Short mmCIF file of C-alpha atoms in Angstrom, two decimals:
data_model
loop_
_atom_site.label_atom_id
_atom_site.label_comp_id
_atom_site.label_asym_id
_atom_site.label_seq_id
_atom_site.Cartn_x
_atom_site.Cartn_y
_atom_site.Cartn_z
CA UNK G 1 121.13 -12.91 90.18
CA UNK G 2 122.32 -9.64 88.70
CA UNK G 3 122.55 -6.41 90.65
CA UNK G 4 120.11 -3.53 90.35
CA UNK G 5 122.88 -1.48 88.78
CA UNK G 6 123.41 -4.10 86.04
CA UNK G 7 119.72 -4.41 85.21
CA UNK G 8 119.22 -0.64 85.16
CA UNK G 9 122.16 -0.31 82.77
CA UNK G 10 120.71 -3.03 80.53
CA UNK G 11 117.27 -1.40 80.50
CA UNK G 12 118.74 1.98 79.61
CA UNK G 13 120.89 0.42 76.90
CA UNK G 14 118.54 -2.10 75.30
CA UNK G 15 115.01 -0.85 76.05
CA UNK G 16 114.68 0.93 72.71
CA UNK G 17 115.86 -2.13 70.79
CA UNK G 18 113.51 -4.44 72.70
CA UNK G 19 110.70 -1.96 72.07
CA UNK G 20 111.38 -2.00 68.30
CA UNK G 21 111.43 -5.78 68.14
CA UNK G 22 108.20 -5.85 70.12
CA UNK G 23 106.68 -3.41 67.69
CA UNK G 24 107.73 -5.56 64.75
CA UNK G 25 105.96 -8.54 66.27
CA UNK G 26 103.22 -7.33 68.56
CA UNK G 27 102.07 -3.80 67.97
CA UNK G 28 100.31 -3.88 71.31
CA UNK G 29 101.28 -1.90 74.40
CA UNK G 30 100.16 -4.47 76.99
CA UNK G 31 102.01 -7.28 75.25
CA UNK G 32 105.05 -5.06 74.93
CA UNK G 33 105.05 -4.55 78.70
CA UNK G 34 104.82 -8.32 79.16
CA UNK G 35 107.78 -8.87 76.86
CA UNK G 36 109.82 -6.20 78.63
CA UNK G 37 109.21 -7.91 81.94
CA UNK G 38 109.97 -11.35 80.54
CA UNK G 39 113.18 -10.31 78.78
CA UNK G 40 114.67 -8.28 81.58
CA UNK G 41 113.64 -10.83 84.22
CA UNK G 42 115.52 -13.45 82.20
CA UNK G 43 118.48 -11.12 82.18
CA UNK G 44 118.17 -10.61 85.95
CA UNK G 45 118.24 -14.35 86.55
CA UNK G 46 120.60 -15.38 83.77
CA UNK G 47 123.99 -16.67 84.91
CA UNK G 48 125.44 -16.00 81.46
CA UNK G 49 128.70 -14.08 81.52
CA UNK G 50 128.83 -12.03 78.34
CA UNK G 51 132.13 -11.93 76.52
CA UNK G 52 131.51 -8.55 74.88
CA UNK G 53 128.82 -5.89 74.42
CA UNK G 54 128.04 -7.47 71.03
CA UNK G 55 127.49 -10.82 72.68
CA UNK G 56 125.15 -9.23 75.19
CA UNK G 57 123.21 -7.36 72.50
CA UNK G 58 122.80 -10.52 70.43
CA UNK G 59 121.53 -12.31 73.56
CA UNK G 60 118.87 -9.60 74.04
CA UNK G 61 117.79 -9.81 70.40
CA UNK G 62 117.47 -13.59 70.50
CA UNK G 63 115.62 -13.62 73.83
CA UNK G 64 113.26 -10.85 72.76
CA UNK G 65 112.43 -12.47 69.40
CA UNK G 66 111.80 -15.80 71.12
CA UNK G 67 109.69 -14.18 73.85
CA UNK G 68 107.57 -12.45 71.20
CA UNK G 69 107.08 -15.70 69.29
CA UNK G 70 106.17 -17.51 72.50
CA UNK G 71 103.64 -14.85 73.37
CA UNK G 72 102.08 -14.96 69.91
CA UNK G 73 101.89 -18.72 70.09
CA UNK G 74 100.26 -18.60 73.51
CA UNK G 75 97.63 -16.02 72.73
CA UNK G 76 97.54 -16.63 68.97
CA UNK G 77 95.84 -13.68 67.42
CA UNK G 78 93.49 -12.84 70.22
CA UNK G 79 95.65 -10.06 71.57
CA UNK G 80 97.11 -8.66 68.40
CA UNK G 81 95.76 -5.43 67.05
CA UNK G 82 95.43 -4.11 63.54
CA UNK G 83 98.18 -2.05 61.96
CA UNK G 84 96.03 1.00 62.33
CA UNK G 85 96.92 0.99 66.00
CA UNK G 86 100.40 2.10 65.10
CA UNK G 87 99.19 5.66 64.93
CA UNK G 88 97.45 5.40 68.28
CA UNK G 89 100.50 4.40 70.26
CA UNK G 90 101.09 7.27 72.65
CA UNK G 91 104.88 7.14 72.53
CA UNK G 92 105.00 7.38 68.79
CA UNK G 93 105.27 10.77 67.23
CA UNK G 94 105.87 9.63 63.71
CA UNK G 95 106.04 11.71 60.63
CA UNK G 96 103.83 10.66 57.77
CA UNK G 97 106.80 9.30 55.84
CA UNK G 98 108.10 7.27 58.78
CA UNK G 99 104.66 5.93 59.50
CA UNK G 100 104.40 4.71 55.92
CA UNK G 101 107.79 3.03 56.13
CA UNK G 102 106.95 1.34 59.37
CA UNK G 103 103.59 0.23 58.08
CA UNK G 104 105.32 -1.22 55.04
CA UNK G 105 107.73 -3.17 57.26
CA UNK G 106 104.98 -4.32 59.61
CA UNK G 107 102.81 -5.42 56.74
CA UNK G 108 105.46 -7.89 55.61
CA UNK G 109 104.88 -11.57 56.34
CA UNK G 110 106.09 -12.45 59.83
CA UNK G 111 109.17 -14.38 58.76
CA UNK G 112 110.55 -11.36 56.88
CA UNK G 113 110.18 -8.75 59.57
CA UNK G 114 112.98 -9.87 61.90
CA UNK G 115 115.53 -10.11 59.15
CA UNK G 116 114.52 -6.74 57.73
CA UNK G 117 114.81 -5.09 61.12
CA UNK G 118 118.11 -6.78 61.97
CA UNK G 119 119.65 -6.14 58.58
CA UNK G 120 118.38 -2.70 57.67
CA UNK G 121 118.26 -1.16 61.10
CA UNK G 122 120.75 -3.01 63.31
CA UNK G 123 123.15 -3.59 60.41
CA UNK G 124 123.73 -7.30 60.92
CA UNK G 125 124.93 -9.40 57.98
CA UNK G 126 123.06 -12.44 56.74
CA UNK G 127 125.45 -14.91 58.43
CA UNK G 128 125.10 -13.01 61.72
CA UNK G 129 121.32 -13.00 61.43
CA UNK G 130 121.35 -16.68 60.58
CA UNK G 131 123.35 -17.47 63.69
CA UNK G 132 121.20 -15.25 65.86
CA UNK G 133 117.87 -16.59 64.69
CA UNK G 134 118.95 -20.17 64.09
CA UNK G 135 118.36 -20.01 60.34
CA UNK G 136 120.54 -21.10 57.44
CA UNK G 137 122.45 -18.26 55.79
CA UNK G 138 120.90 -18.98 52.41
CA UNK G 139 117.47 -18.82 53.96
CA UNK G 140 118.29 -15.40 55.38
CA UNK G 141 119.47 -14.24 51.97
CA UNK G 142 116.28 -15.47 50.41
CA UNK G 143 114.14 -13.78 53.06
CA UNK G 144 116.01 -10.51 52.65
CA UNK G 145 115.69 -10.59 48.87
CA UNK G 146 111.97 -11.22 48.96
CA UNK G 147 111.41 -8.68 51.73
CA UNK G 148 113.36 -6.08 49.80
CA UNK G 149 111.28 -6.71 46.73
CA UNK G 150 108.05 -6.35 48.68
CA UNK G 151 109.27 -3.16 50.35
CA UNK G 152 110.36 -1.67 47.05
CA UNK G 153 106.92 -2.35 45.68
CA UNK G 154 105.40 -0.46 48.57
CA UNK G 155 107.95 2.27 49.10
CA UNK G 156 109.54 2.51 45.70
CA UNK G 157 113.23 3.17 44.82
CA UNK G 158 116.39 1.05 45.22
CA UNK G 159 118.88 3.76 46.03
CA UNK G 160 120.53 1.83 48.83
CA UNK G 161 121.45 -1.20 46.77
CA UNK G 162 125.13 -0.28 46.87
CA UNK G 163 125.14 0.15 50.63
CA UNK G 164 123.52 -3.19 51.21
CA UNK G 165 126.01 -5.24 53.27
CA UNK G 166 124.40 -8.47 52.24
CA UNK G 167 124.71 -7.68 48.60
CA UNK G 168 121.16 -8.79 48.06
CA UNK Q 1 115.36 2.31 51.57
CA UNK Q 2 117.78 1.44 54.32
CA UNK Q 3 117.95 5.08 55.31
CA UNK Q 4 114.17 5.33 55.35
CA UNK Q 5 113.90 2.26 57.53
CA UNK Q 6 116.56 3.53 59.90
CA UNK Q 7 114.89 6.90 60.24
CA UNK Q 8 111.52 5.29 60.86
CA UNK Q 9 112.78 2.86 63.47
CA UNK Q 10 114.86 5.57 65.13
CA UNK Q 11 111.64 7.23 66.14
CA UNK Q 12 110.43 4.15 67.91
CA UNK Q 13 111.66 4.33 71.49
CA UNK Q 14 110.75 2.82 74.78
CA UNK Q 15 108.95 5.34 76.94
CA UNK Q 16 110.33 6.31 80.32
CA UNK Q 17 107.15 4.96 81.85
CA UNK Q 18 107.79 1.55 80.32
CA UNK Q 19 111.39 1.56 81.54
CA UNK Q 20 110.33 2.59 85.05
CA UNK Q 21 107.64 -0.08 85.18
CA UNK Q 22 110.18 -2.69 84.14
CA UNK Q 23 112.68 -1.51 86.73
CA UNK Q 24 109.99 -1.59 89.38
CA UNK Q 25 108.98 -5.11 88.34
CA UNK Q 26 112.58 -6.29 88.55
CA UNK Q 27 113.04 -4.68 91.95
CA UNK Q 28 110.00 -6.57 93.28
CA UNK Q 29 111.27 -9.82 91.83
CA UNK Q 30 114.74 -9.27 93.15
CA UNK Q 31 113.56 -8.82 96.73
CA UNK Q 32 111.13 -11.75 96.45
CA UNK Q 33 113.82 -14.04 95.09
CA UNK Q 34 116.64 -12.88 97.32
CA UNK Q 35 117.78 -15.91 99.30
CA UNK Q 36 117.07 -15.72 102.99
CA UNK Q 37 120.30 -15.37 104.89
CA UNK Q 38 121.59 -18.79 105.85
CA UNK Q 39 122.40 -17.67 109.36
CA UNK Q 40 118.72 -17.04 110.08
CA UNK Q 41 117.84 -20.62 109.26
CA UNK Q 42 120.88 -21.85 111.13
CA UNK Q 43 119.86 -19.84 114.18
CA UNK Q 44 116.33 -21.26 114.10
CA UNK Q 45 117.64 -24.82 113.72
CA UNK Q 46 120.15 -24.27 116.54
CA UNK Q 47 117.46 -22.85 118.80
CA UNK Q 48 115.18 -25.83 118.15
CA UNK Q 49 118.04 -28.27 118.70
CA UNK Q 50 119.03 -26.53 121.91
CA UNK Q 51 115.45 -26.63 123.09
CA UNK Q 52 115.16 -30.33 122.28
CA UNK Q 53 118.51 -31.10 123.88
CA UNK Q 54 117.56 -29.05 126.91
CA UNK Q 55 114.22 -30.78 127.28
CA UNK Q 56 115.80 -34.20 126.65
CA UNK Q 57 118.62 -33.49 129.07
CA UNK Q 58 116.23 -32.25 131.68
CA UNK Q 59 114.04 -35.35 131.27
CA UNK Q 60 117.05 -37.64 131.35
CA UNK Q 61 119.06 -36.12 134.16
CA UNK Q 62 116.37 -35.09 136.59
CA UNK Q 63 116.11 -37.60 139.46
CA UNK Q 64 112.56 -38.77 139.96
CA UNK Q 65 113.21 -41.67 142.34
CA UNK Q 66 115.94 -42.90 144.65
CA UNK Q 67 117.08 -46.09 146.30
CA UNK Q 68 118.93 -46.14 149.58
CA UNK Q 69 121.05 -49.19 150.19
CA UNK Q 70 122.38 -49.43 153.71
CA UNK Q 71 124.41 -52.18 155.31
CA UNK Q 72 127.28 -50.45 156.82
CA UNK Q 73 128.20 -48.82 153.58
CA UNK Q 74 125.44 -46.37 152.99
CA UNK Q 75 124.70 -45.62 149.34
CA UNK Q 76 122.01 -43.79 147.52
CA UNK Q 77 121.15 -44.36 143.88
CA UNK Q 78 119.27 -41.57 142.13
CA UNK Q 79 117.16 -42.64 139.19
CA UNK Q 80 115.79 -40.86 136.18
CA UNK Q 81 112.35 -41.43 134.70
CA UNK Q 82 113.75 -44.23 132.58
CA UNK Q 83 114.71 -46.31 135.66
CA UNK Q 84 118.37 -45.66 135.05
CA UNK Q 85 120.89 -44.73 137.70
CA UNK Q 86 122.12 -41.20 137.09
CA UNK Q 87 123.98 -40.62 140.35
CA UNK Q 88 125.56 -42.69 143.10
CA UNK Q 89 126.21 -41.00 146.43
CA UNK Q 90 128.09 -42.52 149.36
CA UNK Q 91 126.96 -41.30 152.78
CA UNK Q 92 129.74 -42.75 154.90
CA UNK Q 93 133.36 -43.57 154.28
CA UNK Q 94 132.78 -47.13 153.17
CA UNK Q 95 129.85 -46.00 151.05
CA UNK Q 96 131.96 -43.33 149.35
CA UNK Q 97 134.72 -45.86 148.66
CA UNK Q 98 132.23 -48.30 147.19
CA UNK Q 99 130.54 -45.61 145.11
CA UNK Q 100 133.88 -44.50 143.72
CA UNK Q 101 134.84 -47.99 142.64
CA UNK Q 102 131.69 -48.93 140.75
CA UNK Q 103 130.38 -47.94 137.37
CA UNK Q 104 126.64 -47.83 137.85
CA UNK Q 105 125.63 -44.81 135.82
CA UNK Q 106 122.91 -45.48 133.28
CA UNK Q 107 122.39 -49.04 134.56
CA UNK Q 108 118.92 -50.27 135.33
CA UNK Q 109 118.30 -49.86 139.06
CA UNK Q 110 117.77 -53.60 139.75
CA UNK Q 111 121.02 -54.41 137.91
CA UNK Q 112 122.77 -51.68 139.84
CA UNK Q 113 121.60 -53.07 143.19
CA UNK Q 114 122.73 -56.56 142.17
CA UNK Q 115 126.07 -55.17 141.10
CA UNK Q 116 126.50 -53.40 144.42
CA UNK Q 117 125.61 -56.46 146.46
CA UNK Q 118 127.99 -58.56 144.36
CA UNK Q 119 130.83 -56.07 144.53
CA UNK Q 120 133.97 -57.24 146.25
CA UNK Q 121 134.09 -54.07 148.35
CA UNK Q 122 130.60 -54.77 149.67
CA UNK Q 123 130.92 -58.51 150.10
CA UNK Q 124 132.88 -58.28 153.38
CA UNK Q 125 129.91 -56.46 154.93
CA UNK Q 126 127.46 -59.17 153.96
CA UNK Q 127 128.15 -61.42 156.89
CA UNK Q 128 125.69 -63.70 158.49
CA UNK Q 129 124.62 -61.17 161.07
CA UNK Q 130 124.55 -58.15 158.80
CA UNK Q 131 121.33 -56.43 157.86
CA UNK Q 132 120.63 -55.10 154.41
CA UNK Q 133 118.23 -52.23 154.22
CA UNK Q 134 116.82 -51.20 150.87
CA UNK Q 135 114.57 -48.17 150.90
CA UNK Q 136 112.90 -46.72 147.87
CA UNK Q 137 111.45 -43.26 147.48
CA UNK Q 138 109.59 -41.50 144.75
CA UNK Q 139 106.60 -39.19 144.61
CA UNK Q 140 104.66 -41.92 142.85
CA UNK Q 141 103.19 -44.66 145.02
CA UNK Q 142 102.84 -47.07 142.10
CA UNK Q 143 106.49 -46.54 141.26
CA UNK Q 144 107.44 -47.31 144.85
CA UNK Q 145 105.51 -50.55 144.72
CA UNK Q 146 107.10 -51.56 141.45
CA UNK Q 147 110.60 -50.88 142.74
CA UNK Q 148 109.92 -52.67 146.01
CA UNK Q 149 108.71 -55.75 144.19
CA UNK Q 150 111.79 -55.90 142.00
CA UNK Q 151 114.29 -55.06 144.72
CA UNK Q 152 112.94 -57.36 147.39
CA UNK Q 153 113.29 -60.24 144.97
CA UNK Q 154 116.74 -59.06 144.06
CA UNK Q 155 117.89 -58.55 147.66
CA UNK Q 156 116.57 -61.91 148.77
CA UNK Q 157 119.38 -63.48 146.80
CA UNK Q 158 121.91 -61.89 149.10
CA UNK Q 159 120.54 -62.62 152.57
CA UNK Q 160 118.38 -60.80 155.05
CA UNK Q 161 116.99 -57.65 153.55
CA UNK Q 162 114.64 -55.08 154.92
CA UNK Q 163 112.83 -53.33 152.09
CA UNK Q 164 110.52 -50.42 152.54
CA UNK Q 165 109.30 -47.29 150.87
CA UNK Q 166 110.02 -43.86 152.26
CA UNK Q 167 108.40 -40.53 151.90
CA UNK Q 168 109.97 -38.66 148.96
CA UNK Q 169 109.88 -35.37 150.85
CA UNK Q 170 111.85 -36.88 153.71
CA UNK Q 171 114.86 -37.53 151.49
CA UNK Q 172 115.87 -33.88 151.80
CA UNK Q 173 115.56 -34.04 155.59
CA UNK Q 174 117.70 -37.18 155.60
CA UNK Q 175 120.40 -35.44 153.59
CA UNK Q 176 120.30 -32.47 155.94
CA UNK Q 177 120.89 -34.90 158.77
CA UNK Q 178 123.86 -36.34 156.88
CA UNK Q 179 122.28 -39.74 156.29
CA UNK Q 180 120.91 -41.70 153.45
CA UNK Q 181 117.14 -41.70 153.57
CA UNK Q 182 117.17 -45.44 154.26
CA UNK Q 183 119.16 -44.98 157.39
CA UNK Q 184 117.07 -41.93 158.23
CA UNK Q 185 113.96 -44.09 158.18
CA UNK Q 186 115.56 -46.35 160.75
CA UNK Q 187 116.59 -43.32 162.76
CA UNK Q 188 113.03 -42.01 162.79
CA UNK Q 189 111.85 -45.38 163.89
CA UNK Q 190 114.37 -45.33 166.69
CA UNK Q 191 113.58 -41.76 167.63
CA UNK Q 192 109.93 -42.62 167.95
CA UNK Q 193 110.94 -45.01 170.71
CA UNK Q 194 113.68 -42.85 172.20
CA UNK Q 195 113.13 -39.16 171.38
CA UNK Q 196 116.47 -38.15 172.86
CA UNK Q 197 118.38 -40.03 170.16
CA UNK Q 198 120.18 -37.66 167.77
CA UNK Q 199 121.22 -38.22 164.17
CA UNK Q 200 124.88 -37.97 165.18
CA UNK Q 201 124.46 -40.99 167.43
CA UNK Q 202 123.09 -43.03 164.56
CA UNK Q 203 125.35 -41.91 161.73
CA UNK Q 204 128.22 -44.26 162.60
CA UNK Q 205 126.14 -47.33 163.34
CA UNK Q 206 125.57 -50.24 161.03
CA UNK Q 207 122.03 -51.11 160.11
CA UNK Q 208 122.32 -54.22 162.22
CA UNK Q 209 123.18 -52.12 165.25
CA UNK Q 210 120.30 -49.72 164.64
CA UNK Q 211 117.85 -52.54 164.16
CA UNK Q 212 119.00 -54.23 167.32
CA UNK Q 213 118.68 -51.00 169.20
CA UNK Q 214 115.15 -50.52 167.94
CA UNK Q 215 114.37 -54.07 168.88
CA UNK Q 216 115.64 -53.55 172.38
CA UNK Q 217 113.84 -50.27 172.94
CA UNK Q 218 110.59 -51.52 171.67
CA UNK Q 219 110.69 -53.78 174.71
CA UNK Q 220 110.34 -56.59 172.43
CA UNK Q 221 108.37 -59.20 174.18
CA UNK Q 222 109.52 -61.71 171.76
CA UNK Q 223 112.85 -62.20 173.38
CA UNK Q 224 114.89 -64.54 171.45
CA UNK Q 225 115.97 -67.73 173.05
CA UNK Q 226 119.25 -67.56 174.80
CA UNK Q 227 122.09 -67.03 172.48
CA UNK Q 228 120.09 -65.28 169.82
CA UNK Q 229 119.35 -61.67 169.38
CA UNK Q 230 116.01 -60.47 168.47
CA UNK Q 231 115.04 -60.43 164.86
CA UNK Q 232 114.82 -57.11 163.15
CA UNK Q 233 112.15 -55.87 160.98
CA UNK Q 234 109.15 -57.87 161.43
CA UNK Q 235 107.98 -56.53 158.19
CA UNK Q 236 105.97 -53.73 159.55
CA UNK Q 237 108.25 -50.97 158.58
CA UNK Q 238 106.20 -48.64 160.67
CA UNK Q 239 108.13 -45.44 160.64
CA UNK Q 240 108.14 -43.03 163.48
CA UNK Q 241 106.97 -40.16 161.42
CA UNK Q 242 104.26 -39.94 158.99
CA UNK Q 243 104.94 -41.18 155.56
CA UNK Q 244 107.43 -43.86 156.44
CA UNK Q 245 105.81 -46.46 154.51
CA UNK Q 246 105.14 -50.04 154.40
CA UNK Q 247 107.85 -52.53 154.66
CA UNK Q 248 108.65 -55.83 153.25
CA UNK Q 249 109.73 -57.90 156.09
CA UNK Q 250 113.07 -59.27 156.78
CA UNK Q 251 113.18 -62.61 156.03
CA UNK Q 252 115.42 -64.71 157.99
CA UNK Q 253 116.26 -65.36 161.50
CA UNK Q 254 117.73 -62.28 162.85
CA UNK Q 255 120.48 -63.14 165.13
CA UNK Q 256 123.07 -61.14 166.84
CA UNK Q 257 121.33 -59.58 169.72
CA UNK Q 258 121.87 -56.18 171.01
CA UNK Q 259 125.54 -55.87 171.30
CA UNK Q 260 125.50 -52.13 170.79
CA UNK Q 261 121.98 -51.67 171.68
CA UNK Q 262 122.71 -49.58 174.66
CA UNK Q 263 124.43 -46.87 172.81
CA UNK Q 264 122.97 -43.52 173.22
CA UNK Q 265 119.91 -44.58 175.03
#
């Protein structure tokens, strides 16, 4: 069992990331609290010795994504809320532009959202995402390509094509 | 687009309230899951074991009955509630020697008495004119009866035996007087006939001598024919003081009249 100091450090370091992954999947404050408790309790009890900060971060991403999927499977759609609730979340003070971007991401089919978040926000490459999520690299490429197309349709523009580390 | 997405997600943050709630939740879980110190369990187990050992030891090593075996050697066997000998005490020199040479602890009392009567240190005392006195004492009358039944049968194999039950409370008085309670019973019997007799006068006598003395003082009308002493222990076992219980009679012709009968009278 990890010390209070370790868990507090992990919460301070990874809470925002866990929150974003929760938002991608759940969009519901109560479920987000559940996921926070589940993820950090797993960390408290996990005997895993992390080799590096990157290893630890990847562990949090994988555990959080899995916890969100488990929660969605268990409650199906009964506890999800419409996208409109994005604006009602008390901790969100989003500009109109950011709200539109987030709504565009959240409106993507479920299988695209993780890869979009991990690639565009966290900066992971397709092979890294594939390893993290247990998907084939080609599948990740395909998902990213399709997601990008959908996002471009909604948001317009392709000015970041050169910066795209996946080359998709 | 990447920049837009980064800017948008940058604004999504976990609130302090959410972080605090999570920390609080983990703190509760940590204390609930913290293993109880091993030493606490060990202490409880040790305390229970000590209690059980103490109770068991007390039950096993507390004497609840005693047998006094007097010929000339004077021995007392102290028994636990499981009918096992837990202590052997010699009350005169020959008794102490005999007690030191035998391994009777944890034997059944009937086996122990047989072993004593068969012992080579005791055998020289079991002559034709000797008297064996076996006295049992316990606070439980039924227990006395049971022991008497077993021991009278056992002693009969070795010659004349006078078996009786004594008052459990009198065992302490006997020890104060420096005698086994079997011999003390005989002393009380004698004292009832001759109040001036003191324990010191009796301590060195054999049971045969005490019995003969009693027989003489009781003005025994049943004088033995010439050449024979009076028999001892007609089976009455009537003690001089209260509580000296019933006796199982001696069983054979008691010979050897009152050679020392005059002592102390």
